Coordinates of C-alpha atoms and ligand atoms in Angstrom, one line a residue:
M7 CA -2.8 -14.8 -10.9
I8 CA -6.0 -16.7 -11.4
K9 CA -7.1 -14.4 -14.2
D10 CA -4.0 -15.5 -16.2
L11 CA -4.5 -19.1 -15.3
L12 CA -8.1 -19.0 -16.6
A13 CA -6.9 -17.4 -19.8
K14 CA -4.5 -20.2 -20.6
T15 CA -6.4 -23.2 -19.2
K16 CA -9.1 -24.8 -21.3
T17 CA -11.4 -25.7 -18.4
S18 CA -10.0 -25.0 -15.0
L19 CA -10.9 -27.0 -11.9
S20 CA -11.5 -25.4 -8.6
F21 CA -13.1 -26.1 -5.2
E22 CA -15.0 -24.2 -2.6
V23 CA -14.6 -25.0 1.1
F24 CA -16.2 -23.4 4.2
P25 CA -14.8 -22.8 7.7
P26 CA -16.3 -25.3 10.1
K27 CA -18.4 -24.0 13.0
T28 CA -16.9 -25.8 15.9
E29 CA -13.3 -25.9 17.1
D30 CA -13.1 -29.7 16.8
E31 CA -14.3 -29.6 13.2
F32 CA -11.9 -26.8 12.5
Q33 CA -8.9 -28.9 13.5
E34 CA -10.0 -31.5 10.9
I35 CA -10.2 -29.0 8.1
Y36 CA -6.5 -29.1 7.4
G37 CA -6.4 -32.8 6.7
K38 CA -9.4 -32.3 4.3
L39 CA -7.6 -29.4 2.6
D40 CA -4.5 -31.7 2.1
A41 CA -6.7 -34.3 0.5
L42 CA -8.4 -31.7 -1.8
A43 CA -5.0 -30.3 -2.7
A44 CA -3.8 -33.8 -3.8
L45 CA -6.5 -33.5 -6.5
R46 CA -4.5 -30.6 -8.0
P47 CA -7.2 -27.9 -8.3
D48 CA -6.2 -24.6 -10.0
F49 CA -7.5 -22.7 -7.0
I50 CA -9.6 -23.1 -3.8
S51 CA -12.0 -20.6 -2.4
C52 CA -13.2 -20.3 1.2
T53 CA -16.5 -18.9 2.2
Y54 CA -17.1 -16.0 4.6
G55 CA -19.8 -15.6 7.2
A56 CA -21.9 -18.5 5.8
G57 CA -23.0 -20.9 8.6
G58 CA -21.9 -18.5 11.3
S59 CA -18.2 -18.6 10.5
K60 CA -16.0 -15.6 11.4
S61 CA -13.7 -13.7 9.0
G62 CA -10.6 -14.7 10.9
K63 CA -11.3 -18.3 10.0
T64 CA -11.7 -17.5 6.3
A65 CA -8.3 -15.8 6.4
E66 CA -6.7 -18.6 8.4
I67 CA -7.9 -21.3 6.0
S68 CA -7.1 -19.2 2.9
S69 CA -3.6 -18.6 4.3
Y70 CA -3.1 -22.4 4.7
I71 CA -4.2 -22.9 1.1
Q72 CA -2.0 -20.2 -0.2
N73 CA 1.1 -20.5 1.9
T74 CA 1.3 -24.2 2.9
L75 CA -0.4 -25.9 0.0
H76 CA 0.8 -23.3 -2.5
I77 CA -2.5 -23.3 -4.3
D78 CA -4.1 -19.9 -5.2
A79 CA -6.7 -19.1 -2.5
I80 CA -9.7 -16.9 -2.9
A81 CA -11.1 -15.5 0.3
H82 CA -14.8 -14.7 0.1
M83 CA -15.8 -11.4 1.6
T84 CA -19.3 -10.0 2.1
C85 CA -20.0 -6.3 2.7
V86 CA -23.7 -6.1 3.7
G87 CA -22.9 -5.2 7.4
F88 CA -19.6 -3.5 6.7
Q89 CA -18.3 0.0 7.4
K90 CA -15.3 1.1 5.4
S91 CA -13.1 0.5 8.5
D92 CA -14.3 -3.1 8.7
L93 CA -13.4 -3.6 5.1
E94 CA -10.0 -2.0 5.5
E95 CA -9.2 -4.2 8.5
N96 CA -10.3 -7.4 6.6
C97 CA -8.2 -6.4 3.6
K98 CA -5.2 -5.8 5.8
M99 CA -5.5 -9.2 7.4
L100 CA -5.7 -10.9 4.0
E101 CA -2.8 -9.0 2.6
K102 CA -0.7 -9.7 5.7
E103 CA -1.4 -13.4 5.0
G104 CA -0.2 -13.1 1.4
I105 CA -3.7 -13.7 0.0
Q106 CA -4.1 -12.1 -3.4
H107 CA -7.6 -12.9 -4.4
V108 CA -11.1 -12.2 -3.0
L109 CA -14.6 -13.1 -4.1
A110 CA -16.4 -9.8 -3.4
L111 CA -20.0 -10.4 -2.4
R112 CA -22.7 -8.3 -1.0
G113 CA -24.0 -11.1 1.2
D114 CA -27.5 -11.7 2.4
R115 CA -29.3 -9.4 4.8
P116 CA -28.6 -10.8 8.4
K117 CA -31.8 -11.5 10.3
T118 CA -30.7 -9.1 13.0
M119 CA -30.4 -6.1 10.6
T120 CA -33.2 -3.6 10.9
D121 CA -34.8 -2.1 7.8
E122 CA -33.1 1.2 8.6
Q123 CA -29.7 -0.4 8.9
F124 CA -30.2 -2.2 5.7
Q125 CA -31.3 0.9 3.8
N126 CA -28.3 2.9 5.2
R127 CA -25.7 0.3 4.6
E128 CA -22.3 1.7 3.5
F129 CA -21.7 -0.7 0.6
F130 CA -25.0 -1.2 -1.2
Y131 CA -24.0 -3.8 -3.7
A132 CA -21.0 -6.0 -4.4
A133 CA -19.9 -3.6 -7.1
D134 CA -19.5 -0.8 -4.5
M135 CA -17.1 -3.0 -2.6
V136 CA -15.3 -4.0 -5.9
R137 CA -14.8 -0.2 -6.6
Y138 CA -13.4 0.3 -3.1
L139 CA -11.1 -2.7 -3.3
K140 CA -9.8 -1.5 -6.8
E141 CA -9.1 1.9 -5.4
H142 CA -7.5 1.0 -2.1
T143 CA -5.9 -2.4 -2.4
A144 CA -3.9 -4.6 -4.7
L145 CA -6.3 -7.5 -4.3
K146 CA -7.5 -9.3 -7.4
I147 CA -11.3 -9.5 -7.5
A148 CA -13.8 -12.2 -8.5
G149 CA -17.6 -11.8 -8.5
A150 CA -20.6 -14.1 -8.1
C151 CA -23.2 -14.6 -10.9
Y152 CA -26.5 -16.3 -11.1
P153 CA -27.4 -18.4 -14.2
E154 CA -31.1 -18.5 -13.1
K155 CA -31.1 -14.8 -11.9
H156 CA -30.4 -13.5 -8.4
Y157 CA -33.6 -13.9 -6.2
E158 CA -34.0 -10.2 -5.6
A159 CA -33.6 -9.1 -9.2
E160 CA -36.7 -7.8 -11.0
S161 CA -35.7 -9.6 -14.2
F162 CA -32.9 -11.6 -15.8
E163 CA -32.0 -8.6 -17.9
T164 CA -31.6 -6.2 -15.0
D165 CA -29.6 -8.8 -13.1
L166 CA -27.3 -9.2 -16.1
Q167 CA -26.9 -5.4 -16.4
H168 CA -25.9 -5.2 -12.8
L169 CA -23.5 -8.0 -13.3
K170 CA -21.9 -6.1 -16.2
E171 CA -21.5 -3.1 -13.9
K172 CA -19.7 -5.4 -11.4
V173 CA -17.4 -6.6 -14.1
D174 CA -16.8 -3.2 -15.6
T175 CA -15.9 -2.0 -12.1
G176 CA -13.2 -4.6 -11.7
A177 CA -14.3 -8.2 -11.2
E178 CA -11.8 -10.1 -13.3
F179 CA -13.7 -13.4 -13.4
L180 CA -17.0 -14.9 -12.1
I181 CA -18.1 -17.9 -10.2
S182 CA -21.6 -19.0 -10.7
Q183 CA -24.4 -20.1 -8.3
L184 CA -25.0 -23.8 -8.5
F185 CA -27.3 -25.1 -11.2
F186 CA -28.4 -28.5 -12.4
N187 CA -29.4 -28.0 -15.9
N188 CA -26.5 -27.2 -18.2
D189 CA -28.6 -25.6 -20.8
V190 CA -29.5 -22.9 -18.3
F191 CA -25.8 -22.1 -17.9
Y192 CA -25.1 -22.1 -21.7
D193 CA -28.0 -19.7 -22.2
F194 CA -26.7 -17.4 -19.4
Q195 CA -23.2 -17.5 -20.9
E196 CA -24.5 -16.4 -24.3
R197 CA -26.7 -13.7 -22.9
A198 CA -23.8 -12.4 -20.8
A199 CA -21.5 -12.4 -23.9
D200 CA -24.2 -10.5 -25.9
I201 CA -24.1 -7.6 -23.5
G202 CA -20.3 -7.5 -23.4
I203 CA -19.4 -9.6 -20.4
T204 CA -16.2 -11.3 -21.6
V205 CA -14.5 -12.3 -18.4
P206 CA -14.2 -16.1 -17.6
I207 CA -17.2 -17.7 -15.9
C208 CA -16.6 -20.7 -13.7
A209 CA -19.6 -23.1 -13.4
G210 CA -20.6 -23.8 -9.9
I211 CA -21.4 -27.5 -9.3
M212 CA -22.9 -28.9 -6.2
P213 CA -23.2 -32.7 -6.0
V214 CA -26.5 -33.6 -4.3
T215 CA -25.7 -36.7 -2.3
S216 CA -28.6 -36.6 0.2
A217 CA -32.2 -35.7 0.0
K218 CA -31.7 -33.3 3.0
Q219 CA -29.6 -31.1 0.8
I220 CA -32.6 -30.2 -1.4
G221 CA -34.3 -28.7 1.6
T222 CA -31.2 -26.7 2.7
S223 CA -28.4 -25.5 0.3
V224 CA -30.3 -26.2 -2.9
S225 CA -33.6 -24.5 -1.8
L226 CA -31.5 -21.5 -0.5
S227 CA -29.9 -21.2 -3.9
G228 CA -33.2 -21.0 -5.6
S229 CA -31.9 -23.3 -8.4
F230 CA -34.4 -25.3 -10.5
V231 CA -34.4 -29.0 -9.7
P232 CA -34.8 -31.0 -13.0
K233 CA -37.1 -34.0 -13.0
E234 CA -34.2 -36.4 -13.3
L235 CA -32.8 -35.1 -10.0
S236 CA -36.2 -35.0 -8.2
D237 CA -36.9 -38.6 -9.5
M238 CA -33.5 -39.6 -8.1
I239 CA -34.4 -38.2 -4.7
A240 CA -37.8 -39.9 -4.8
N241 CA -36.1 -43.2 -5.6
Y242 CA -33.1 -43.1 -3.4
G243 CA -33.9 -40.5 -0.8
E244 CA -34.3 -43.2 1.9
K245 CA -31.3 -45.2 0.7
P246 CA -28.3 -43.1 1.7
E247 CA -25.6 -45.1 -0.2
E248 CA -27.6 -45.3 -3.4
M249 CA -28.5 -41.7 -3.2
R250 CA -24.8 -40.8 -2.7
K251 CA -23.7 -42.8 -5.7
A252 CA -26.5 -41.4 -7.9
G253 CA -25.7 -37.8 -6.8
I254 CA -22.0 -38.3 -7.6
D255 CA -22.9 -39.8 -11.0
Y256 CA -25.2 -36.8 -11.8
A257 CA -22.4 -34.4 -11.0
I258 CA -19.9 -36.3 -13.1
R259 CA -22.3 -36.3 -16.1
Q260 CA -22.9 -32.6 -15.6
I261 CA -19.2 -31.8 -15.5
L262 CA -18.3 -33.9 -18.5
A263 CA -20.9 -32.2 -20.6
L264 CA -19.8 -28.8 -19.4
K265 CA -16.2 -29.6 -20.3
E266 CA -17.3 -30.9 -23.7
H267 CA -19.0 -27.6 -24.2
G268 CA -15.8 -25.8 -23.4
V269 CA -16.8 -23.8 -20.3
D270 CA -14.1 -21.7 -18.7
G271 CA -14.0 -23.5 -15.4
I272 CA -15.7 -26.0 -13.0
H273 CA -16.0 -24.9 -9.4
I274 CA -17.1 -27.7 -7.2
Y275 CA -18.9 -26.9 -4.0
T276 CA -17.1 -29.5 -2.0
M277 CA -19.0 -29.2 1.3
N278 CA -15.7 -30.1 2.9
R279 CA -16.0 -33.7 1.6
P280 CA -12.7 -34.7 -0.1
K281 CA -13.7 -38.3 -0.6
M282 CA -16.7 -37.3 -2.6
V283 CA -14.7 -34.8 -4.7
E284 CA -12.0 -37.5 -5.3
E285 CA -14.6 -39.8 -6.7
I286 CA -15.9 -37.1 -9.0
V287 CA -12.5 -35.8 -10.1
A288 CA -11.3 -39.4 -10.9
K289 CA -14.0 -39.5 -13.7
V290 CA -14.0 -36.1 -15.2
Ligands
FAD24 P1 -24.8 -8.2 -5.9 O1 -23.9 -8.4 -7.0 O2 -24.6 -6.9 -5.1 O3 -26.3 -8.4 -6.4 C1 -27.3 -8.5 -5.4 C2 -28.6 -8.1 -6.0 O4 -28.6 -6.7 -6.2 C3 -28.9 -8.7 -7.4 O5 -30.3 -8.9 -7.4 C4 -28.5 -7.6 -8.4 O6 -29.2 -7.7 -9.6 C5 -28.9 -6.4 -7.6 N1 -28.1 -5.2 -7.9 C6 -26.8 -5.1 -8.1 N2 -26.4 -3.8 -8.4 C7 -27.5 -3.1 -8.4 C8 -27.8 -1.7 -8.7 N3 -26.8 -0.8 -9.0 N4 -29.1 -1.3 -8.6 C9 -30.1 -2.1 -8.2 N5 -29.9 -3.5 -8.0 C10 -28.6 -3.9 -8.1 N6 -22.8 -15.5 0.9 C11 -22.1 -15.4 2.1 O7 -22.6 -14.9 3.1 N7 -20.8 -15.9 2.2 C12 -20.1 -16.5 1.1 O8 -19.0 -16.9 1.3 C13 -20.8 -16.6 -0.1 N8 -20.2 -17.1 -1.2 C14 -20.9 -17.2 -2.4 C15 -20.2 -17.7 -3.5 C16 -20.9 -17.8 -4.8 C17 -20.1 -18.3 -6.0 C18 -22.2 -17.3 -4.9 C19 -22.9 -17.3 -6.2 C20 -22.9 -16.7 -3.8 C21 -22.2 -16.7 -2.5 N9 -22.8 -16.1 -1.4 C22 -22.2 -16.1 -0.2 C23 -24.2 -15.7 -1.5 C24 -24.3 -14.1 -1.8 O9 -23.8 -13.4 -0.8 C25 -25.8 -13.8 -2.0 O10 -26.3 -14.5 -3.1 C26 -26.2 -12.3 -2.0 O11 -27.6 -12.2 -1.9 C27 -25.8 -11.6 -3.3 O12 -24.4 -11.3 -3.3 P2 -23.8 -10.7 -4.7 O13 -22.4 -10.4 -4.4 O14 -24.1 -11.6 -5.9 O15 -24.6 -9.4 -4.8

């Protein structure tokens, strides 16, 4: 179980992958997973729904990680558009594949969802799905957390209180949103501990290897971009190879400092790029 592994490992190392959108790319994912597995991560998580992927692909990839690579897999699962029957079906599919862990997420409101549908959704928050999973399945549950506050939360304090509810309901460990300033993460850890959140928290690290990423994944995450990183983009944004090297170097320095600080885990958002991850892991 990942919970036990986190309890005995000083700083775990784990990766996130996503199901590619096209069938051609999908065939390539297995080679990429093999390459990531060679880096001996403690677990690998696979996203759900993000980028238009379907739940079956998350289960298929998670099954390969779990059953072929023999690495603990975490299947992400969102509930914003789910009825209980959808959730039941998804859980059955995961359990049939021998997947034991899920990252229980509310998910973002789909553009196609009307106000009425959003207001009447069956599972309001991730904690509601966590409760359902605890009562009806044997799945082990992780939750997401936000060192810089979730974008909808009124305040950092209320967001932390909601996080505590999610943990008290059954989330056994947490994986954080990406961040670029370690002090923000340390402060979040302390404030979480102060209100009694004692489960392990894995730090989400996204290497920024192209200027384009700032306009996409990074801006979506709402994470603060420190001056060092924005200067890097200003200097190297037009020079892809230099930008890539500088981004990898930034991620390495961030991870080394987090390990030195004794964080529970490092969770690398791999963007399905094993070569980049290999370069990072070799130096941390
Ligand atoms: P929740 O924990 O439900 O929180 C959402 C908001 O509701 C927060 O502002 C919280 O403070 C508030 N809230 C919670 N409980 C209450 C309450 N009782 N009363 C009032 N307010 C409350 N998205 C995908 O689509 N697919 C993925 O695979 C995916 N993977 C992710 C992985 C990680 C590590 C992270 C950090 C995010 C991921 N996301 C993914 C994005 C995520 O779905 C969104 O950030 C979403 O908006 C929130 O999901 P959540 O599970 O954190 O929500």
